Coordinates of C-alpha atoms in Angstrom, one line a residue:
Chain A
M1 CA 21.4 -65.8 7.6
G2 CA 21.8 -62.5 9.3
V3 CA 18.2 -61.3 9.0
P4 CA 17.4 -59.0 12.0
E5 CA 14.6 -60.0 14.4
P6 CA 11.2 -58.9 13.1
E7 CA 10.3 -57.3 16.4
E8 CA 13.2 -54.9 16.2
S9 CA 12.2 -53.8 12.7
F10 CA 8.6 -53.3 13.8
L11 CA 9.6 -51.3 16.9
S12 CA 11.9 -49.1 14.8
L13 CA 9.1 -48.7 12.2
D14 CA 6.6 -47.6 15.0
A15 CA 9.1 -45.1 16.4
K16 CA 9.7 -43.7 12.9
L17 CA 6.0 -43.5 12.3
L18 CA 5.4 -41.6 15.6
R19 CA 8.2 -39.2 14.8
F20 CA 6.6 -38.7 11.3
M21 CA 3.2 -37.9 13.0
D22 CA 4.8 -35.4 15.4
Q23 CA 6.6 -33.7 12.6
L24 CA 3.4 -33.6 10.6
E25 CA 1.6 -31.9 13.5
L26 CA 4.5 -29.4 13.8
L27 CA 4.3 -28.8 10.0
E28 CA 0.6 -28.1 10.2
E29 CA 1.1 -25.6 13.0
K30 CA 3.7 -23.8 11.1
R31 CA 1.6 -23.8 8.0
A32 CA -1.2 -22.2 10.0
T33 CA 1.2 -19.5 11.3
L34 CA 2.5 -18.9 7.8
N35 CA -1.1 -18.5 6.4
S36 CA -2.0 -16.0 9.1
L37 CA 1.2 -14.0 8.4
I38 CA 0.5 -13.9 4.7
E39 CA -3.1 -12.8 5.4
Q40 CA -1.9 -10.2 7.8
G41 CA 0.6 -8.9 5.2
W42 CA -2.1 -8.7 2.5
F43 CA -4.4 -6.9 4.9
S44 CA -1.7 -4.4 5.8
L45 CA -1.2 -3.7 2.1
S46 CA -4.9 -2.9 1.9
K47 CA -4.6 -0.5 4.8
A48 CA -1.6 1.1 3.0
R49 CA -3.7 1.5 -0.1
Y50 CA -6.4 3.1 2.0
S51 CA -4.0 5.8 3.2
M52 CA -1.9 6.3 0.1
G53 CA -4.3 5.6 -2.7
N54 CA -4.9 2.5 -4.7
K55 CA -2.6 3.5 -7.6
H56 CA 0.3 4.1 -5.2
V57 CA 0.6 0.6 -4.0
S58 CA 0.3 -1.5 -7.1
A59 CA 2.3 -3.2 -9.9
L60 CA 3.4 0.2 -11.2
Q61 CA 5.8 0.7 -8.3
Y62 CA 8.1 -2.2 -9.1
A63 CA 10.2 -3.0 -12.1
S64 CA 9.5 -6.0 -14.3
E65 CA 13.1 -7.3 -13.6
I66 CA 13.8 -7.6 -9.9
E67 CA 16.9 -8.8 -8.2
P68 CA 16.3 -11.1 -5.2
L69 CA 17.6 -10.2 -1.8
V70 CA 17.5 -13.8 -0.6
C71 CA 18.7 -16.7 -2.6
V72 CA 18.5 -20.4 -1.9
H73 CA 21.4 -22.6 -3.0
A74 CA 20.8 -26.3 -3.4
R75 CA 23.0 -29.1 -4.4
T76 CA 23.0 -32.9 -4.3
L77 CA 25.6 -34.6 -2.2
D78 CA 27.4 -37.8 -3.1
N79 CA 25.1 -39.9 -0.9
G80 CA 22.1 -38.7 -2.9
E81 CA 20.8 -36.3 -0.2
A82 CA 20.0 -32.7 -1.0
E83 CA 21.6 -29.8 0.8
F84 CA 20.2 -26.3 1.0
C85 CA 21.5 -23.0 2.3
I86 CA 20.1 -19.5 2.3
E87 CA 22.2 -16.6 1.2
R88 CA 21.0 -13.1 2.2
V89 CA 22.4 -10.4 0.1
T90 CA 23.6 -7.7 2.5
Q91 CA 22.4 -4.2 1.8
S92 CA 25.2 -1.7 1.5
K93 CA 25.3 1.9 0.4
E94 CA 28.1 1.5 -2.2
S95 CA 27.5 -0.9 -5.0
G96 CA 31.0 -2.3 -5.2
K97 CA 32.4 -4.6 -7.8
D98 CA 32.7 -7.5 -5.4
E99 CA 29.0 -7.7 -4.7
R100 CA 27.6 -10.6 -6.6
S101 CA 24.1 -10.8 -7.9
V102 CA 22.7 -13.9 -9.6
E103 CA 22.6 -13.8 -13.3
D104 CA 19.9 -15.5 -15.4
I105 CA 21.6 -18.3 -17.2
G106 CA 20.1 -19.4 -20.5
P107 CA 16.3 -19.3 -20.9
Q108 CA 14.5 -17.1 -18.6
E109 CA 12.5 -19.8 -17.0
E110 CA 15.4 -22.1 -16.0
G111 CA 15.3 -23.4 -12.5
V112 CA 12.4 -23.2 -10.0
R113 CA 11.4 -19.6 -9.5
R114 CA 8.6 -18.6 -7.2
R115 CA 7.7 -15.0 -8.0
N116 CA 5.7 -13.5 -5.2
K117 CA 4.0 -10.2 -4.6
P118 CA 6.2 -7.1 -4.6
K119 CA 6.8 -7.0 -0.9
K120 CA 8.2 -10.6 -0.8
D121 CA 11.7 -11.5 -1.7
I122 CA 12.2 -13.9 -4.5
A123 CA 13.6 -17.3 -3.7
R124 CA 15.2 -19.5 -6.4
S125 CA 16.9 -22.8 -6.0
E126 CA 20.0 -23.3 -8.2
K127 CA 21.1 -26.5 -9.7
A128 CA 24.7 -25.4 -10.2
P129 CA 25.7 -23.0 -7.4
E130 CA 29.4 -22.8 -8.5
V131 CA 28.3 -20.7 -11.5
T132 CA 27.5 -17.3 -10.0
P133 CA 29.1 -14.7 -12.3
V134 CA 29.1 -11.0 -11.5
K135 CA 26.3 -9.0 -13.1
K136 CA 26.5 -5.3 -13.6
N137 CA 23.4 -3.4 -12.7
D138 CA 22.6 0.3 -13.3
Q139 CA 20.5 0.7 -10.2
N140 CA 21.5 -0.3 -6.7
P141 CA 20.3 -3.9 -6.6
Q142 CA 20.3 -4.1 -2.8
Q143 CA 17.6 -1.4 -2.4
D144 CA 15.0 -2.1 0.3
P145 CA 11.8 -2.9 -1.6
L146 CA 9.9 -0.5 0.8
K147 CA 11.5 2.4 -1.1
W148 CA 9.7 1.4 -4.3
F149 CA 6.6 3.0 -2.8
G150 CA 8.2 6.2 -1.7
I151 CA 10.4 7.4 1.1
L152 CA 7.7 8.5 3.5
V153 CA 5.6 5.4 3.6
P154 CA 2.9 4.8 6.3
Q155 CA 3.4 2.3 9.1
S156 CA 0.9 -0.2 7.6
L157 CA 3.3 -0.7 4.6
K158 CA 6.2 -1.3 7.0
Q159 CA 4.1 -3.8 8.9
A160 CA 3.2 -5.6 5.6
Q161 CA 6.9 -6.0 4.8
L162 CA 7.6 -7.3 8.3
S163 CA 4.8 -9.9 8.0
F164 CA 6.0 -11.1 4.6
K165 CA 9.6 -11.3 5.8
Q166 CA 8.6 -13.4 8.8
G167 CA 6.4 -15.6 6.6
M168 CA 9.3 -16.1 4.2
M169 CA 11.7 -17.2 6.9
L170 CA 9.1 -19.5 8.4
H171 CA 8.5 -20.9 5.0
F172 CA 12.2 -21.6 4.4
Q173 CA 12.6 -23.2 7.8
T174 CA 9.6 -25.5 7.5
S175 CA 9.6 -26.4 3.8
L176 CA 13.3 -27.0 3.4
Y177 CA 13.7 -28.7 6.7
F178 CA 10.7 -30.9 6.2
M179 CA 11.7 -31.7 2.6
I180 CA 15.1 -33.1 3.7
D181 CA 13.6 -34.8 6.8
A182 CA 10.6 -36.3 5.0
A183 CA 12.9 -37.7 2.3
K184 CA 15.1 -39.3 5.0
V185 CA 12.2 -40.6 7.0
R186 CA 10.6 -42.0 3.9
S187 CA 13.8 -43.8 2.8
D188 CA 14.4 -45.2 6.3
N189 CA 10.8 -46.4 6.5
F190 CA 11.1 -48.1 3.2
D191 CA 14.2 -49.9 4.3
N192 CA 12.5 -51.0 7.5
I193 CA 9.4 -52.1 5.8
N194 CA 11.5 -54.1 3.3
M195 CA 13.5 -55.8 6.1
A196 CA 10.4 -56.5 8.1
Y197 CA 8.7 -58.2 5.1
K198 CA 11.9 -60.2 4.3
S199 CA 12.1 -61.5 7.9
K200 CA 8.4 -62.4 8.0
R201 CA 8.7 -64.2 4.7
H202 CA 11.8 -66.1 5.9
N203 CA 9.9 -67.2 9.1
Q204 CA 7.0 -68.4 7.0
I205 CA 9.2 -70.4 4.8
Q206 CA 10.9 -72.0 7.8
K207 CA 7.5 -72.8 9.4
N208 CA 6.4 -74.5 6.1
T209 CA 9.5 -76.6 5.9
T210 CA 9.3 -77.8 9.5
C211 CA 5.6 -78.7 9.1
Q212 CA 6.3 -80.9 6.1
Chain B
M1 CA -22.8 41.4 -0.2
A2 CA -22.4 37.8 -1.3
E3 CA -25.9 36.8 -0.6
L4 CA -27.2 39.2 -3.2
S5 CA -24.8 38.5 -6.0
F6 CA -23.6 34.9 -5.5
N7 CA -26.5 33.2 -7.2
V8 CA -26.1 35.2 -10.4
D9 CA -23.0 33.4 -11.5
H10 CA -22.8 30.4 -9.2
G11 CA -26.3 29.6 -7.9
Y12 CA -27.0 26.9 -10.4
L13 CA -23.8 25.0 -9.6
E14 CA -24.3 25.4 -5.8
G15 CA -27.7 23.9 -6.3
L16 CA -26.2 21.1 -8.4
V17 CA -23.6 20.2 -5.8
R18 CA -26.0 20.2 -3.0
G19 CA -28.2 17.8 -5.0
M20 CA -25.2 15.6 -5.5
K21 CA -24.4 15.8 -1.9
A22 CA -27.8 14.4 -1.0
G23 CA -26.7 11.2 -2.8
I24 CA -23.8 10.5 -0.5
L25 CA -24.1 7.1 1.1
T26 CA -25.8 6.9 4.5
Q27 CA -25.2 4.7 7.5
T28 CA -27.9 2.3 6.2
D29 CA -26.1 1.9 2.9
Y30 CA -22.8 1.2 4.6
H31 CA -24.5 -1.3 6.9
N32 CA -25.9 -3.1 3.9
L33 CA -22.6 -3.1 2.1
A34 CA -20.8 -4.5 5.1
Q35 CA -23.2 -7.5 5.2
C36 CA -22.2 -8.6 1.7
D37 CA -20.2 -11.7 1.2
T38 CA -19.1 -11.1 -2.3
L39 CA -18.4 -8.2 -4.7
E40 CA -21.5 -9.2 -6.7
D41 CA -23.6 -8.6 -3.6
M42 CA -22.0 -5.2 -3.2
K43 CA -22.7 -4.4 -6.8
L44 CA -26.4 -5.2 -6.2
H45 CA -26.6 -3.0 -3.2
L46 CA -24.9 -0.1 -5.0
Q47 CA -27.5 -0.2 -7.7
S48 CA -30.1 1.1 -5.2
T49 CA -27.9 4.1 -4.4
D50 CA -27.0 7.1 -6.7
Y51 CA -24.3 5.0 -8.3
G52 CA -27.0 3.0 -10.1
K53 CA -25.8 0.8 -12.8
L54 CA -22.2 2.0 -12.5
L55 CA -20.7 -1.4 -12.0
S56 CA -23.2 -3.4 -14.0
S57 CA -22.4 -1.6 -17.2
S58 CA -18.8 -3.0 -17.3
E59 CA -17.9 -6.2 -19.1
E60 CA -14.7 -6.8 -17.2
D61 CA -14.3 -9.1 -14.2
L62 CA -15.5 -7.6 -11.0
T63 CA -12.4 -6.8 -8.9
V64 CA -11.6 -4.3 -6.2
S65 CA -9.5 -2.4 -8.7
L66 CA -12.4 -2.2 -11.1
V67 CA -14.7 -0.9 -8.3
D68 CA -12.1 1.8 -7.5
N69 CA -11.7 2.8 -11.1
K70 CA -15.5 3.1 -11.7
L71 CA -16.0 5.1 -8.5
R72 CA -13.2 7.5 -9.6
E73 CA -14.8 7.8 -13.1
N74 CA -18.1 8.8 -11.5
L75 CA -16.4 11.5 -9.4
V76 CA -14.6 12.8 -12.5
T77 CA -17.8 13.0 -14.5
E78 CA -19.5 15.0 -11.7
F79 CA -16.5 17.3 -11.3
S80 CA -16.2 17.9 -15.1
C81 CA -19.9 18.9 -15.2
L82 CA -19.3 21.5 -12.5
R83 CA -16.1 22.8 -14.0
T84 CA -17.4 23.2 -17.6
N85 CA -20.2 25.4 -16.3
A86 CA -18.2 27.4 -13.9
L87 CA -17.4 31.1 -14.2
P88 CA -14.5 32.9 -12.5
P89 CA -13.6 33.0 -9.7
L90 CA -15.2 29.6 -9.2
S91 CA -13.4 28.2 -12.2
T92 CA -10.1 29.2 -10.7
F93 CA -11.1 27.7 -7.4
L94 CA -12.0 24.4 -9.1
D95 CA -8.7 24.5 -11.0
Y96 CA -6.9 24.8 -7.7
I97 CA -8.6 21.5 -6.6
T98 CA -7.2 19.7 -9.6
Y99 CA -3.6 20.8 -9.0
S100 CA -3.1 18.4 -6.1
Y101 CA -3.9 15.5 -8.5
M102 CA -1.5 16.9 -11.1
I103 CA 1.3 16.8 -8.5
D104 CA 0.5 13.2 -7.7
N105 CA 0.4 12.3 -11.4
V106 CA 3.8 14.0 -12.0
V107 CA 5.4 11.9 -9.2
L108 CA 3.7 8.7 -10.4
L109 CA 5.1 9.3 -13.9
I110 CA 8.6 10.0 -12.5
T111 CA 8.7 7.0 -10.2
G112 CA 7.3 4.8 -13.0
A113 CA 10.0 6.0 -15.4
L114 CA 12.6 5.1 -12.7
K115 CA 11.2 1.5 -12.8
Q116 CA 11.4 1.5 -16.6
R117 CA 7.7 1.3 -16.9
D118 CA 6.3 2.3 -20.3
V119 CA 4.5 5.6 -20.5
A120 CA 1.5 3.9 -22.2
E121 CA 1.2 1.8 -19.1
L122 CA 1.4 4.7 -16.7
L123 CA -0.9 7.2 -18.3
P124 CA -4.1 5.3 -17.9
R125 CA -3.3 4.9 -14.2
C126 CA -3.0 8.7 -13.6
H127 CA -5.8 10.5 -11.9
P128 CA -8.0 12.0 -14.6
L129 CA -8.7 15.1 -12.6
G130 CA -5.0 15.9 -12.7
A131 CA -4.5 15.4 -16.5
F132 CA -2.5 17.9 -18.5
D133 CA -1.1 18.0 -22.0
Q134 CA 2.5 17.5 -21.3
M135 CA 2.1 14.4 -19.1
A136 CA 3.6 11.9 -21.5
A137 CA 6.9 13.8 -21.5
V138 CA 7.3 14.0 -17.7
G139 CA 9.2 10.7 -17.5
I140 CA 12.2 11.8 -19.6
A141 CA 13.3 14.6 -17.2
R142 CA 16.4 13.7 -15.1
T143 CA 16.4 16.6 -12.6
P144 CA 13.7 18.9 -11.2
T145 CA 15.2 21.8 -13.0
E146 CA 14.9 20.0 -16.3
L147 CA 11.4 18.9 -15.4
Y148 CA 10.4 22.5 -14.8
S149 CA 12.2 24.2 -17.7
A150 CA 11.5 21.7 -20.4
I151 CA 8.1 20.2 -19.5
L152 CA 6.1 21.9 -16.7
V153 CA 6.8 25.5 -17.5
D154 CA 3.7 25.9 -19.5
T155 CA 1.4 24.0 -17.1
P156 CA -0.3 25.4 -14.0
L157 CA 2.2 23.6 -11.8
A158 CA 5.0 26.0 -13.0
Q159 CA 3.9 28.6 -10.3
F160 CA 4.8 26.0 -7.5
F161 CA 8.4 25.4 -8.6
Q162 CA 10.1 28.3 -6.9
D163 CA 11.7 26.2 -4.1
A164 CA 11.5 22.9 -5.8
V165 CA 14.2 23.4 -8.6
S166 CA 17.4 21.5 -8.0
E167 CA 20.1 19.8 -10.0
S168 CA 20.0 16.5 -8.1
N169 CA 19.1 13.4 -10.1
L170 CA 15.5 12.4 -9.8
D171 CA 15.7 9.2 -7.7
E172 CA 13.1 8.0 -5.1
M173 CA 14.3 10.5 -2.5
E174 CA 14.3 13.4 -4.9
A175 CA 10.9 12.5 -6.2
E176 CA 9.5 12.4 -2.6
I177 CA 11.1 15.8 -1.8
L178 CA 9.8 17.2 -5.1
R179 CA 6.2 16.0 -4.3
N180 CA 6.2 17.6 -0.9
K181 CA 7.8 20.9 -2.0
L182 CA 5.3 21.3 -4.8
Y183 CA 2.4 20.4 -2.5
K184 CA 3.6 22.9 0.1
A185 CA 3.7 25.7 -2.5
Y186 CA 0.3 24.6 -3.8
L187 CA -1.3 24.6 -0.4
E188 CA 0.1 28.0 0.6
S189 CA -1.1 29.5 -2.8
F190 CA -4.6 28.0 -2.4
H191 CA -4.8 29.3 1.2
S192 CA -3.9 32.9 0.1
F193 CA -6.4 32.7 -2.8
C194 CA -9.2 31.7 -0.5
K195 CA -8.2 34.4 2.0
N196 CA -8.4 37.0 -0.8
I197 CA -11.8 35.9 -1.8
G198 CA -12.9 36.6 1.8
G199 CA -16.4 36.2 3.2
A200 CA -17.8 32.7 3.9
T201 CA -15.4 31.1 1.5
K202 CA -12.5 32.3 3.6
D203 CA -14.3 31.2 6.8
I204 CA -14.9 27.7 5.6
M205 CA -11.8 27.0 3.4
C206 CA -9.0 28.5 5.5
P207 CA -9.5 26.2 8.5
V208 CA -9.8 23.2 6.2
L209 CA -6.5 24.1 4.4
E210 CA -4.8 24.9 7.7
F211 CA -5.7 21.5 8.9
E212 CA -4.4 19.9 5.7
A213 CA -1.1 21.8 6.2
D214 CA -0.7 20.6 9.8
R215 CA -1.7 17.1 8.9
R216 CA 1.0 17.0 6.2
A217 CA 3.6 18.3 8.7
F218 CA 2.7 15.6 11.2
I219 CA 2.5 12.7 8.7
I220 CA 5.8 13.7 7.1
T221 CA 7.5 13.8 10.5
V222 CA 6.1 10.5 11.7
N223 CA 6.8 8.6 8.4
S224 CA 10.4 10.0 8.2
F225 CA 11.6 8.2 11.3
G226 CA 13.9 5.5 10.3
T227 CA 14.5 6.9 6.8
D228 CA 17.3 9.0 5.4
L229 CA 15.3 12.2 5.6
S230 CA 16.8 14.4 8.3
G231 CA 15.0 16.9 10.5
A232 CA 16.5 19.8 8.6
D233 CA 15.5 18.3 5.2
R234 CA 11.9 17.7 6.3
S235 CA 11.4 21.2 7.8
A236 CA 11.7 22.5 4.2
L237 CA 8.7 20.3 3.3
Y238 CA 6.3 21.6 6.0
P239 CA 3.6 24.0 4.6
S240 CA 3.5 27.2 6.6
C241 CA -0.1 28.1 6.3
G242 CA -1.3 26.0 9.2
K243 CA -1.8 26.6 12.9
L244 CA 1.5 24.9 13.7
Y245 CA 3.5 27.7 12.0
P246 CA 6.0 28.8 13.3
E247 CA 6.6 27.3 16.7
G248 CA 5.0 23.9 16.2
L249 CA 6.9 23.3 12.9
R250 CA 10.1 24.2 14.6
L251 CA 9.5 21.7 17.3
L252 CA 8.5 19.0 14.8
A253 CA 11.7 19.5 12.8
K254 CA 13.6 18.6 15.9
A255 CA 11.4 15.6 16.9
E256 CA 13.2 12.2 16.9
D257 CA 10.4 9.8 17.9
H258 CA 6.7 9.4 18.2
E259 CA 6.6 10.6 21.8
Q260 CA 8.1 14.0 20.9
V261 CA 5.6 14.4 18.1
K262 CA 2.8 13.7 20.6
A263 CA 4.2 16.3 22.9
V264 CA 4.0 18.9 20.1
A265 CA 0.4 17.9 19.3
D266 CA -0.5 18.3 23.0
C267 CA 0.0 22.0 22.7
Y268 CA -2.9 22.3 20.2
P269 CA -6.3 21.2 21.4
D270 CA -7.5 20.1 17.9
Y271 CA -4.5 17.8 17.4
K272 CA -4.2 16.6 21.0
M273 CA -7.2 14.3 20.7
I274 CA -5.8 12.8 17.4
F275 CA -2.7 11.8 19.1
D276 CA -4.3 10.7 22.4
D277 CA -4.1 7.0 23.3
P278 CA -7.2 5.1 22.3
E279 CA -9.7 4.1 25.0
P280 CA -9.2 0.5 26.1
G281 CA -11.5 -1.9 24.2
S282 CA -12.0 0.4 21.2
D283 CA -10.7 -0.5 17.8
F284 CA -7.1 0.4 17.0
K285 CA -7.1 3.3 14.5
T286 CA -4.0 4.4 12.6
L287 CA -2.9 8.0 12.7
E288 CA -4.0 8.4 9.1
D289 CA -7.5 7.1 10.0
R290 CA -7.8 9.7 12.8
F291 CA -6.8 12.5 10.4
F292 CA -9.3 11.3 7.8
E293 CA -12.0 11.4 10.5
Q294 CA -11.2 14.9 11.5
E295 CA -11.1 16.0 7.8
V296 CA -14.6 14.6 7.3
K297 CA -15.9 16.5 10.3
L298 CA -14.5 19.8 8.9
N299 CA -15.8 19.2 5.4
T300 CA -19.3 18.4 6.6
L301 CA -19.4 21.9 8.2
A302 CA -19.1 23.5 4.8
F303 CA -22.7 22.6 3.9
L304 CA -24.1 24.5 6.9
Q305 CA -23.4 27.8 5.2
Q306 CA -24.5 29.1 1.8
F307 CA -23.1 31.3 -1.0
H308 CA -19.5 30.2 -0.8
F309 CA -17.2 28.0 -2.8
G310 CA -16.3 25.6 0.1
V311 CA -19.2 23.3 -0.7
F312 CA -17.4 22.3 -4.0
Y313 CA -14.2 21.5 -2.3
S314 CA -15.9 19.6 0.5
Y315 CA -18.1 17.7 -1.8
I316 CA -15.0 16.4 -3.7
K317 CA -13.2 15.4 -0.5
L318 CA -16.2 13.7 1.0
K319 CA -16.8 11.7 -2.2
E320 CA -13.2 10.7 -2.1
Q321 CA -13.7 9.4 1.4
E322 CA -16.8 7.6 0.3
C323 CA -14.7 5.9 -2.5
R324 CA -12.1 4.9 0.1
N325 CA -14.9 3.5 2.4
I326 CA -16.4 1.4 -0.4
V327 CA -13.0 0.1 -1.6
W328 CA -12.1 -0.7 2.1
I329 CA -15.4 -2.7 2.5
A330 CA -14.7 -4.5 -0.8
E331 CA -11.2 -5.4 0.3
C332 CA -12.5 -6.8 3.6
V333 CA -15.1 -8.8 1.7
T334 CA -12.7 -10.3 -0.7
Q335 CA -10.0 -11.1 1.9
R336 CA -12.6 -12.4 4.4
Q337 CA -11.5 -10.0 7.1
K338 CA -15.0 -9.1 8.3
S339 CA -13.8 -8.1 11.8
K340 CA -12.2 -5.0 10.5
I341 CA -14.9 -4.1 8.0
H342 CA -16.3 -1.3 10.2
N343 CA -13.2 0.8 10.0
Y344 CA -14.7 3.0 7.4
I345 CA -15.6 6.6 8.3
P346 CA -19.3 7.3 7.9
I347 CA -19.8 10.8 6.4
F348 CA -23.3 12.0 7.4
Q349 CA -24.7 10.5 10.5
G350 CA -28.4 9.7 10.2
K351 CA -30.3 11.7 7.5
N352 CA -28.4 14.1 5.2

């Protein structure tokens, strides 16, 4: 009938499960690192407030409309898998016409947008990456967010930015990688469990018919 | 002789400020606050200090920002009480203290306008000690010259604009340069005012203001590394009423890294220890922390002499440090970073 040996399916299932556990451990480690980076960043912001004054490191220093410096492009491939890529907008002194920035399409809340604290860059996954029209902006959209707080900022603010940047990259690496991999592992596991069940059932039926 | 005539006009207010100084938090108070686990506990402990029901009277949620606002309100009330009863020259002296807050407010309004923030949103966040009538109009100026001629010409800040006028558009860099140029002119003017008063006021205030000038020169230099501000540009921002003038400032303008700045500081015994490497095993302190510590030391000396205006300046500065300390402890409590909670700077060791 072409049903594979049950032992092979079970072995493959075990291997996949072990791999899943290893990756879960790695994920937890990276999550712990991410949490400590975020805490460090917040604490450095508090230190900056101590030096500069509470009102000089607050929501007043950034605009209500912010252009992201890092974008996440997502699309679904033909085989149903999701593909992600990170685009970092390079900072340049001249704001030329060929620099693209992402335009809000339709209602403001379209797409998944995670708006973080002012020091973090905003990430957004797009459903249709081929639509990225040019947007004209009065201000230089590639300005380093550090400059929102002044030119002569203390070291603690720079440290905060570094912590948040590192945290952001770690977050991308772990969450996107694990999202793809977890989906794959899950679908593989489902196929294996299905096959193992089918072969067990087939064996049971065979046993029953030979006994009778 | 100051001892004979000072009390005629200013004795009551000196008595008042010394009474208020006695309410500055002690080591025990800080120790109690550092033991707290929540802001509610801190509120409870503050009730037994001179702050009393300051935080309890508010209906809003208790946050670090609210604590900061309430402490600031308290300081402003005390200062207003002193200022409304002051006679010249103490009234002029107290006005000088407010000019630094005015400069900060002007820059806050300009940078807020750059970010398209509404004036109604920015005005409540300005420091009340630096309030002036024309504040709402500051955001519409596009260049420093326009700011001066259209808006600030009738304010006390007008006298500090000699070197600060320029036709460049007010962006982040220009706003920073404007802030520092105004502050330089302000500090130099305040220094010469105190020098002219003479006597104990000059003996107490001039070293404090010289330290402030030198501190600004060091901080501007260190923070300008890695930015677009060149050595030539930043030398125009250094106040010249400090000990570093002229040789130290010339060397700082040429410094390219932290080591060179340290080499300049090594020539001055007061600043050498600020830039010294920390002892192994001790807590890491930022440069700003060390300057704050030195500032507190100088300000506490003001209370050792009588019949001078320095006590008023020092009281305001010490209360500000106290606010910073309380807000720092509050941040550590809310973020559960208890290991760094003792980085505050105690003001009076032991009894007042």
